[in-house]
PDB file of C-alpha atoms and ligand atoms in Angstrom:
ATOM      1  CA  UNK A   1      30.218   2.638 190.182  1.00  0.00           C
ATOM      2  CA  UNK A   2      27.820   0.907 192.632  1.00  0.00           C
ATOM      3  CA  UNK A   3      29.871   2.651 195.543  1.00  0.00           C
ATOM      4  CA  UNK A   4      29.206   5.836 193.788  1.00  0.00           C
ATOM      5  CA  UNK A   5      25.851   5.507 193.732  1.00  0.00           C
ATOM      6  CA  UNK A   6      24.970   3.702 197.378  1.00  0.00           C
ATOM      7  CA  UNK A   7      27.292   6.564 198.881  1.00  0.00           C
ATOM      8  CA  UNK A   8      25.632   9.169 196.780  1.00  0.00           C
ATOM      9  CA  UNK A   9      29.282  10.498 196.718  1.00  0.00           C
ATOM     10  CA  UNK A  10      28.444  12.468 193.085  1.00  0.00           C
ATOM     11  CA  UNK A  11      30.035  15.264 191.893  1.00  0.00           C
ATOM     12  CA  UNK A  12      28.822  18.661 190.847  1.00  0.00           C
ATOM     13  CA  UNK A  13      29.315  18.727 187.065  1.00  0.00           C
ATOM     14  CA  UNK A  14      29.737  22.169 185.308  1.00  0.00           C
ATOM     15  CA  UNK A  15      26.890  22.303 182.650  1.00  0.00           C
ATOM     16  CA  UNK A  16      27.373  26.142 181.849  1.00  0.00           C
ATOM     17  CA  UNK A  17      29.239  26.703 179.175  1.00  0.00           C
ATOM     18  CA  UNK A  18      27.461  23.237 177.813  1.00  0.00           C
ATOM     19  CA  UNK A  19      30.384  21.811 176.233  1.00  0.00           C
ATOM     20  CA  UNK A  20      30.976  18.451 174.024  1.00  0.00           C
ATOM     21  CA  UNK A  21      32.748  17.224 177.157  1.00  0.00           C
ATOM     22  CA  UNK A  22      30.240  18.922 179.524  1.00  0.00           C
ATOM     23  CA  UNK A  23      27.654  16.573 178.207  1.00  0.00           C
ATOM     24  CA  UNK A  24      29.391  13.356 178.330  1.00  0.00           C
ATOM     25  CA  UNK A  25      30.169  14.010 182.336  1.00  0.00           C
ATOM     26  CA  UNK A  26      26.571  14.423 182.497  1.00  0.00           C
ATOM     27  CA  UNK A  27      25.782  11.020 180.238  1.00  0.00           C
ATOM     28  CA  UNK A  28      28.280   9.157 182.637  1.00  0.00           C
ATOM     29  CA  UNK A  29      26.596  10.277 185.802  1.00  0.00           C
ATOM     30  CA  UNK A  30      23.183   9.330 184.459  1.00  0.00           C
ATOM     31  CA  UNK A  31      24.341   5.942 183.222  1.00  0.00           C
ATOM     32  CA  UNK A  32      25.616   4.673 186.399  1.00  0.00           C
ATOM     33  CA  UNK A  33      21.887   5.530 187.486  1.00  0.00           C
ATOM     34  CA  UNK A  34      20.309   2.905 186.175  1.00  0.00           C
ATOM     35  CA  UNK A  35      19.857  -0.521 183.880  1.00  0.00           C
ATOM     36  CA  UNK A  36      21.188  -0.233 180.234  1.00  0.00           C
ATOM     37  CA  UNK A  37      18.127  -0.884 178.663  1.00  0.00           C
ATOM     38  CA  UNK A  38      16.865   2.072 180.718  1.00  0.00           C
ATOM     39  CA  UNK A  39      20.296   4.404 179.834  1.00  0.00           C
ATOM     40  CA  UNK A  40      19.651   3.454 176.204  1.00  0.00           C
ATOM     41  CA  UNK A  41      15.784   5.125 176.207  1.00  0.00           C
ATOM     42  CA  UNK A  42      17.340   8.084 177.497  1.00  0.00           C
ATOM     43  CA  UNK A  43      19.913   8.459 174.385  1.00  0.00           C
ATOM     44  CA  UNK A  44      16.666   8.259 172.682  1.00  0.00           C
ATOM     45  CA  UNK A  45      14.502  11.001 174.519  1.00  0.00           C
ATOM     46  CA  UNK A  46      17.506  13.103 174.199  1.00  0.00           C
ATOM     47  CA  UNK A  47      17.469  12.428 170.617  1.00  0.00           C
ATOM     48  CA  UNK A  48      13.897  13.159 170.042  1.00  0.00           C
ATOM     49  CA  UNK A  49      13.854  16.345 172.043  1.00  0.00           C
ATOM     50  CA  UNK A  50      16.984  18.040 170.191  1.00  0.00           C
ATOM     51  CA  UNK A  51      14.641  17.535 166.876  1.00  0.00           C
ATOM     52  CA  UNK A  52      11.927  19.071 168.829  1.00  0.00           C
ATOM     53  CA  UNK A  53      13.845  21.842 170.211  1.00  0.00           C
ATOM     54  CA  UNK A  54      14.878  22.756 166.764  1.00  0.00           C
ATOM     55  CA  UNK A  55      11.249  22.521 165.210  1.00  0.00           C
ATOM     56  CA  UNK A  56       9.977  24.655 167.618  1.00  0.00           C
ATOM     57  CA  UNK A  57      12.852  26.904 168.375  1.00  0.00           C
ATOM     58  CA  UNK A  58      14.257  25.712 171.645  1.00  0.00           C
ATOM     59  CA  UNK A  59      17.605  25.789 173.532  1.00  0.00           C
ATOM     60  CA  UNK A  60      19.237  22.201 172.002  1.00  0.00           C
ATOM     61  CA  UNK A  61      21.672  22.347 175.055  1.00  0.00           C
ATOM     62  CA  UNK A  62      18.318  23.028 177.527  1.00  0.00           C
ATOM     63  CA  UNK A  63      16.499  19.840 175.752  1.00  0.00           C
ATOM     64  CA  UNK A  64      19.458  18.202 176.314  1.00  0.00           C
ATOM     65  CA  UNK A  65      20.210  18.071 179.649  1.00  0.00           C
ATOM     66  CA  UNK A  66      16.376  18.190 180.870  1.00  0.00           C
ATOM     67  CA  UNK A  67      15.896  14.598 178.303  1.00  0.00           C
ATOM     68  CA  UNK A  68      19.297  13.042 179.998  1.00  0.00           C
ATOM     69  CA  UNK A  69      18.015  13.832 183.600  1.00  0.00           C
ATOM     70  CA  UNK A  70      14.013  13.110 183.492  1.00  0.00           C
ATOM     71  CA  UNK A  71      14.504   9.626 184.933  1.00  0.00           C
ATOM     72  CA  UNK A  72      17.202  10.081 186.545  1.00  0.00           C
ATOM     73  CA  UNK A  73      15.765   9.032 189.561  1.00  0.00           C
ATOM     74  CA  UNK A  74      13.660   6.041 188.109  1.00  0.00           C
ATOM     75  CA  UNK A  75      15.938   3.412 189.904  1.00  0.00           C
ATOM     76  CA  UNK A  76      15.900   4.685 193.437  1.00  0.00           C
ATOM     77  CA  UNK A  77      13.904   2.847 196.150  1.00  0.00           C
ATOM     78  CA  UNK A  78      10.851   3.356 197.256  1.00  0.00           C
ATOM     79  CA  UNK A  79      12.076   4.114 200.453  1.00  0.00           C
ATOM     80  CA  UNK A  80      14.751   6.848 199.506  1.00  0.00           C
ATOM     81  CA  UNK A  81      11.349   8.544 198.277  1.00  0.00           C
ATOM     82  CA  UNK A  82       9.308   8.293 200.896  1.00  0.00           C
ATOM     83  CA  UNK A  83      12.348   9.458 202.689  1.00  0.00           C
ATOM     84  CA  UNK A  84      12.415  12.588 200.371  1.00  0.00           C
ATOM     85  CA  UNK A  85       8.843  13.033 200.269  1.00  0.00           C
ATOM     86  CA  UNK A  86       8.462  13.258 204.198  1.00  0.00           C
ATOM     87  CA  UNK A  87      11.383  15.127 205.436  1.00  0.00           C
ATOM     88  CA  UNK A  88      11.853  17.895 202.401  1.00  0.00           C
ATOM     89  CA  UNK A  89       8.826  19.584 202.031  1.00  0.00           C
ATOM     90  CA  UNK A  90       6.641  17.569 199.428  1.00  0.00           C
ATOM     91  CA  UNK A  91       2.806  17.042 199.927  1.00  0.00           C
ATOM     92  CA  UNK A  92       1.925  13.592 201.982  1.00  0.00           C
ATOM     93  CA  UNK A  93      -0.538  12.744 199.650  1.00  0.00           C
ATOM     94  CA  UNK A  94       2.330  11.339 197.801  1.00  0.00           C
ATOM     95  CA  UNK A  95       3.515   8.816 199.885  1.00  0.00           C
ATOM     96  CA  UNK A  96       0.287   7.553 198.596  1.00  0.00           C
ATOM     97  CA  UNK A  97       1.516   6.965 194.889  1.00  0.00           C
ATOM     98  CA  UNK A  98       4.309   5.254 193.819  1.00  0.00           C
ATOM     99  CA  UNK A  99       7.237   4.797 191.195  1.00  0.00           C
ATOM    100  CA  UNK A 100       5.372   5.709 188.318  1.00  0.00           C
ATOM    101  CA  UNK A 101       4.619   9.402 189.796  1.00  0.00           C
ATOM    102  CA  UNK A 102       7.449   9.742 192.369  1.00  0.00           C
ATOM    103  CA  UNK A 103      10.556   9.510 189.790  1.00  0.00           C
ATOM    104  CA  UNK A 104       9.315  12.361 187.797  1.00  0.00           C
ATOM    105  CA  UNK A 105       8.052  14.540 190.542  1.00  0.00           C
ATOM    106  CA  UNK A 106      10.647  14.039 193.701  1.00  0.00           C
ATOM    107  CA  UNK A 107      13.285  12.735 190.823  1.00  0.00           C
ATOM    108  CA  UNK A 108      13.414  16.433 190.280  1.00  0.00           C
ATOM    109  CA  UNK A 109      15.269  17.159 193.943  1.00  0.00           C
ATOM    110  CA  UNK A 110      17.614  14.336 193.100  1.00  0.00           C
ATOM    111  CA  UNK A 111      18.694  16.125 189.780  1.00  0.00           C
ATOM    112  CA  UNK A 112      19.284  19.343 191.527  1.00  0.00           C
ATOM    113  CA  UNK A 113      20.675  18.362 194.488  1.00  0.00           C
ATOM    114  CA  UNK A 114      22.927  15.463 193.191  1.00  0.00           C
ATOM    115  CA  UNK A 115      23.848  17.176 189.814  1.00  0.00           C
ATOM    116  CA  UNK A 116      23.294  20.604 191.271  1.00  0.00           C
ATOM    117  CA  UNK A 117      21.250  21.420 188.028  1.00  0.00           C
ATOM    118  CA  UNK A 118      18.819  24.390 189.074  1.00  0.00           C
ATOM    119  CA  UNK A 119      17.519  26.283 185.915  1.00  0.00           C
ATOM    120  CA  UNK A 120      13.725  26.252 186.786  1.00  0.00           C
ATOM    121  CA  UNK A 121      12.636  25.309 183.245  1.00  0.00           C
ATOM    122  CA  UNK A 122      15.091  21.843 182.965  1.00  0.00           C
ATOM    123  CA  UNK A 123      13.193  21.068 187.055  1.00  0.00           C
ATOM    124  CA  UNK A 124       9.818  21.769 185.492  1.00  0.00           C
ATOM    125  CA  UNK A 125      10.652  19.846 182.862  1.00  0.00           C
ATOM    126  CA  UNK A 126      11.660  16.660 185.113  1.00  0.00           C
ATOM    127  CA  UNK A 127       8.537  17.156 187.548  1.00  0.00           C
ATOM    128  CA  UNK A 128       5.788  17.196 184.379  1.00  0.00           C
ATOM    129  CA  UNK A 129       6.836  14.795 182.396  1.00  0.00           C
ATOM    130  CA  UNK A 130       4.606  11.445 183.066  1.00  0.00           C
ATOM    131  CA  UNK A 131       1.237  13.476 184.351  1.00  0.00           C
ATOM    132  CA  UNK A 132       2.256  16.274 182.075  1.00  0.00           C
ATOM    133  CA  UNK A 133      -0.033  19.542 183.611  1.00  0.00           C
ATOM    134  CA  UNK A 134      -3.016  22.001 182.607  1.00  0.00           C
ATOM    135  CA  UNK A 135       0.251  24.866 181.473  1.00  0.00           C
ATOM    136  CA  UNK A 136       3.260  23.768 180.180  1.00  0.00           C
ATOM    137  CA  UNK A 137       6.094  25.382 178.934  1.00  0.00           C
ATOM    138  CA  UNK A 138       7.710  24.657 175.435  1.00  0.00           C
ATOM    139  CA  UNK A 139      10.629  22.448 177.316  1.00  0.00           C
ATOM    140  CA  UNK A 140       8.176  20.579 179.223  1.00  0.00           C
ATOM    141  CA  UNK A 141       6.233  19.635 176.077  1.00  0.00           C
ATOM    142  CA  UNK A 142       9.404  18.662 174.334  1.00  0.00           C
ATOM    143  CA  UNK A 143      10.417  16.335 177.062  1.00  0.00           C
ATOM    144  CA  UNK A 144       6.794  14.957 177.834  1.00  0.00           C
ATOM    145  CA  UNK A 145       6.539  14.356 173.910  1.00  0.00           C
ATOM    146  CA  UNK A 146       9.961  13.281 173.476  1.00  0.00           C
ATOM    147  CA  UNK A 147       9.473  10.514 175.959  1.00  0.00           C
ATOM    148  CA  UNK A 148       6.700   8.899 174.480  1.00  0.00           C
ATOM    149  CA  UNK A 149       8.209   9.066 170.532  1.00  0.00           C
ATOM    150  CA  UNK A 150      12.066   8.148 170.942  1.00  0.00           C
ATOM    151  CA  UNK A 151      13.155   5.985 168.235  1.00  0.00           C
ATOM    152  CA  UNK A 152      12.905   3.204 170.865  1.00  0.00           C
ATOM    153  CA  UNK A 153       9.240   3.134 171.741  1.00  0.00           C
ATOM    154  CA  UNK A 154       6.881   0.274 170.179  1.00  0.00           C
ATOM    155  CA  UNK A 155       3.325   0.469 170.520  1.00  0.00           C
ATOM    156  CA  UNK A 156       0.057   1.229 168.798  1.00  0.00           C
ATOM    157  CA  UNK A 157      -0.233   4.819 168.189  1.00  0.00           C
ATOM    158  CA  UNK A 158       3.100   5.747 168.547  1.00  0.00           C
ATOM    159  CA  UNK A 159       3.782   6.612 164.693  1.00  0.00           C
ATOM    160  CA  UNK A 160       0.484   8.716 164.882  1.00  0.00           C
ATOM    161  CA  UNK A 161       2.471  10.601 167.738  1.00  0.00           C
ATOM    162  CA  UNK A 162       5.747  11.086 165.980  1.00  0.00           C
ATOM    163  CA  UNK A 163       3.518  12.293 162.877  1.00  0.00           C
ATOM    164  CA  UNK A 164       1.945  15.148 165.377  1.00  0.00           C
ATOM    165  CA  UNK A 165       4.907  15.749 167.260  1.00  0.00           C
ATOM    166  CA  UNK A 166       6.477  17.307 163.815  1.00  0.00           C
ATOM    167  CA  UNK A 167       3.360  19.019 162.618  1.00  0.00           C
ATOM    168  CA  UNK A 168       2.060  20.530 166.348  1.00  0.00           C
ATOM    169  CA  UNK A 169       3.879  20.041 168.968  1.00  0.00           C
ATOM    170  CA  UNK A 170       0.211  20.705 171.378  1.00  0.00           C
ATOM    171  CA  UNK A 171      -1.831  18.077 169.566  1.00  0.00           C
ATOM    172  CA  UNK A 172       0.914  15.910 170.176  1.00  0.00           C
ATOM    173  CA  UNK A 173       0.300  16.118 173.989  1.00  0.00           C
ATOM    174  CA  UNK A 174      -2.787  15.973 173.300  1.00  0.00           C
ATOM    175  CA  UNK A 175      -2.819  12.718 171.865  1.00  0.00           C
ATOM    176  CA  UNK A 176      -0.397  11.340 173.973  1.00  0.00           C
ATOM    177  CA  UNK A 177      -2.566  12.309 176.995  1.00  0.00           C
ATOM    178  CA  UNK A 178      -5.356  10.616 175.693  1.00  0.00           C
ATOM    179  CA  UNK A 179      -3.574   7.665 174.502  1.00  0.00           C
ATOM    180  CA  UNK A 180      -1.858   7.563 178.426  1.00  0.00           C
ATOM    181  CA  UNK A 181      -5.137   7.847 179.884  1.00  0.00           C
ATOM    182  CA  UNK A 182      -6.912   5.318 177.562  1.00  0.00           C
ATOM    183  CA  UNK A 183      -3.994   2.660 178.316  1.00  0.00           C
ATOM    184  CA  UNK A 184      -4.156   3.607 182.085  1.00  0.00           C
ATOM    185  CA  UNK A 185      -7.830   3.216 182.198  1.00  0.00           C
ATOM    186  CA  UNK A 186      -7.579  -0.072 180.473  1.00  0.00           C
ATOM    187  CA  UNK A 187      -5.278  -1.331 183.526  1.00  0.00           C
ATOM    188  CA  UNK A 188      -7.318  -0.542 185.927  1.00  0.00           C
ATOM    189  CA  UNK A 189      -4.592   1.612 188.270  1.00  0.00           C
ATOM    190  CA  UNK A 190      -5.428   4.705 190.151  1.00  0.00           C
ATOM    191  CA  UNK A 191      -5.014   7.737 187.900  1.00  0.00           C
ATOM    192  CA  UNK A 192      -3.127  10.745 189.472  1.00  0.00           C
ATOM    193  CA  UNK A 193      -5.437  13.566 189.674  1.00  0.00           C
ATOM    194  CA  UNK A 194      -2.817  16.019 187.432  1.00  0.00           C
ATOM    195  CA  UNK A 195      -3.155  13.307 184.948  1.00  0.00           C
ATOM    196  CA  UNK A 196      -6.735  14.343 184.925  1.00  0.00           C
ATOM    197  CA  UNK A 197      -6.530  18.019 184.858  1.00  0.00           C
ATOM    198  CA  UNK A 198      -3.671  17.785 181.963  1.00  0.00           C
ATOM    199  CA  UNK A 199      -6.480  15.551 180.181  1.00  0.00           C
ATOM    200  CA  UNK A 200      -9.496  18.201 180.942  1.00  0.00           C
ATOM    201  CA  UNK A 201      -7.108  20.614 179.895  1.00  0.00           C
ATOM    202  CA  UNK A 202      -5.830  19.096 176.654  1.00  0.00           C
ATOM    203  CA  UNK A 203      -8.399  16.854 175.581  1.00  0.00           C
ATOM    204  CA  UNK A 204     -11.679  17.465 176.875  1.00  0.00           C
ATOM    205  CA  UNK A 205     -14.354  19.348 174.894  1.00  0.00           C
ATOM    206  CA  UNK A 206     -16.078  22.191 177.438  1.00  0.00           C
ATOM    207  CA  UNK A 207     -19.808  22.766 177.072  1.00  0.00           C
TER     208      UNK A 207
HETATM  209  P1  GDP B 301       9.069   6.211 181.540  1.00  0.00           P
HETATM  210  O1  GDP B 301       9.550   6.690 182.883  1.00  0.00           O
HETATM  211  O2  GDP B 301       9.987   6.563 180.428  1.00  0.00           O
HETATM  212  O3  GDP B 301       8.748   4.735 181.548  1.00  0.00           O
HETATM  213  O4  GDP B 301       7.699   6.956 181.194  1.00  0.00           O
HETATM  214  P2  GDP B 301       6.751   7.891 182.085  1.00  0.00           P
HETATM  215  O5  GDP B 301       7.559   8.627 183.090  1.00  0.00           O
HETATM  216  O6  GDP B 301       5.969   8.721 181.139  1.00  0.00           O
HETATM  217  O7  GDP B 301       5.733   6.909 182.797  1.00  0.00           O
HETATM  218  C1  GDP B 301       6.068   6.069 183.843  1.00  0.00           C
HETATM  219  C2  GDP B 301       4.903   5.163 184.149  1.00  0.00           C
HETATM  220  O8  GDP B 301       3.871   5.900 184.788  1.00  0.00           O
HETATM  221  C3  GDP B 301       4.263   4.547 182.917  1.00  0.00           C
HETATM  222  O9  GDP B 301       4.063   3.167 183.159  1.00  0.00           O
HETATM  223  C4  GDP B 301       2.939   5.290 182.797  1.00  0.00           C
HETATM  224  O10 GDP B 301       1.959   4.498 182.169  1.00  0.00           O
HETATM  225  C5  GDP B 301       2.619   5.538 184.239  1.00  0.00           C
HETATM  226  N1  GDP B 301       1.652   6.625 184.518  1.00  0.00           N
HETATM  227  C6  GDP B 301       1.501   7.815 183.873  1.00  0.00           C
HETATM  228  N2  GDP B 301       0.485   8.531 184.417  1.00  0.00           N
HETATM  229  C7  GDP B 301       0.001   7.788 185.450  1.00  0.00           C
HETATM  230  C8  GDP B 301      -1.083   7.954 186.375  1.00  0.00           C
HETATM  231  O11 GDP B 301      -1.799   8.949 186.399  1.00  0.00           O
HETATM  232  N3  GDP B 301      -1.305   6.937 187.267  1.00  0.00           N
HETATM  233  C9  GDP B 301      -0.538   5.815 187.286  1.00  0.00           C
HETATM  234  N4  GDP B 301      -0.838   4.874 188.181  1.00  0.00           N
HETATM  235  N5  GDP B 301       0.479   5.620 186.422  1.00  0.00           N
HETATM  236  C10 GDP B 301       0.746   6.577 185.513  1.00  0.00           C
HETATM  237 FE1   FE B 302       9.735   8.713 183.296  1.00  0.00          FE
HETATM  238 FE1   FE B 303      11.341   8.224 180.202  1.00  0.00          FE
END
């Protein structure tokens, strides 16, 4: 498995039609991705964001695949990102930031290029999920919710989010964004700028 994954030597998988078996290629490829504490939060998110899809009418197979793949990339070095970041097109600004924003947001290229996944709203999806963003599409606040309410997550508030997450699905990022921000704050660690504009956006009161 470690070969695998140092040689990058991974194979195309065949999501479309999304079969039983489909799905378990794609578990397998994620899994040798990363720790199994890690693999078993992503069991979860996928979890979380098939209920969502079918509260609020979404594609279960979409939510699927676009929960299984959003940190894909979470285990990769920093330097395979800068890597990324400088020689395929991303803003430099980034090389700025770390981990925390990179997996998300240049973890999307790995998911299409490695897994040759390319529907636009699964990529989105990926990209938005820890700074969320002003707009958002209904997959990208399943998986942005989803992450921060699988049945694995412990910490004050969460219960509150899984309540929302059920009753309104956009007060549930809003809470969440406040609650990120809040904890973020309290850390003292240099907020990314969409986290901002997804908290003006979601949270803030105009006047
Ligand atoms: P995870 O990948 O499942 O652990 O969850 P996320 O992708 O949502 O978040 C990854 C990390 O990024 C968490 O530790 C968040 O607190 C952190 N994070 C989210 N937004 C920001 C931000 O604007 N700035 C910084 N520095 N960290 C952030
Ligand atoms: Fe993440
Ligand atoms: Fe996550």
């Amino acid at each position: 498995i470690s070969i695998f994954r140092k040689w990058g030597c991974i194979a195309m998988i065949k999501l479309n039609p999304y079969t039983e078996e489909a799905r378990l290629l794609l578990v397998q490829q994620v899994q040798m991705q990363m720790s199994e504490a890690r693999f078993e939060h992503v069991l979860g998110v996928e979890q979380s964001a098939i209920a969502l899809a079918k509260r609020y009418g979404y594609s279960v197979e979409k939510a699927s695949i676009a929960a299984l793949t959003h940190d894909y990339a979470k285990e990769r070095s920093a330097d395979e990102f800068r890597f990324i970041i400088e020689n395929k097109g991303f803003d430099l600004n980034l090389l700025r930031w770390g981990n925390a924003i990179w997996h998300g947001l240049v973890g999307a290229y790995f998911v299409e290029h490695e897994l040759g996944i390319t529907d636009h709203d699964i990529l989105e999806a990926i990209r938005l999920h820890t700074t969320g963003a002003p707009q958002m599409s209904l997959l990208s606040k399943i998986i942005y919710v989803a992450d921060y309410i699988e049945p694995g997550r412990d910490f004050p508030g969460v219960e509150e989010a899984r309540r929302l997450a059920v009753l309104d699905l956009d007060q549930a990022v809003a809470f969440e964004t406040k609650q990120t921000l809040q904890y973020l704050i309290g850390k003292n660690v240099p907020i990314y700028p969409k986290t901002i504009e997804t908290y003006n956006q979601w949270v803030a009161k105009h006047s």
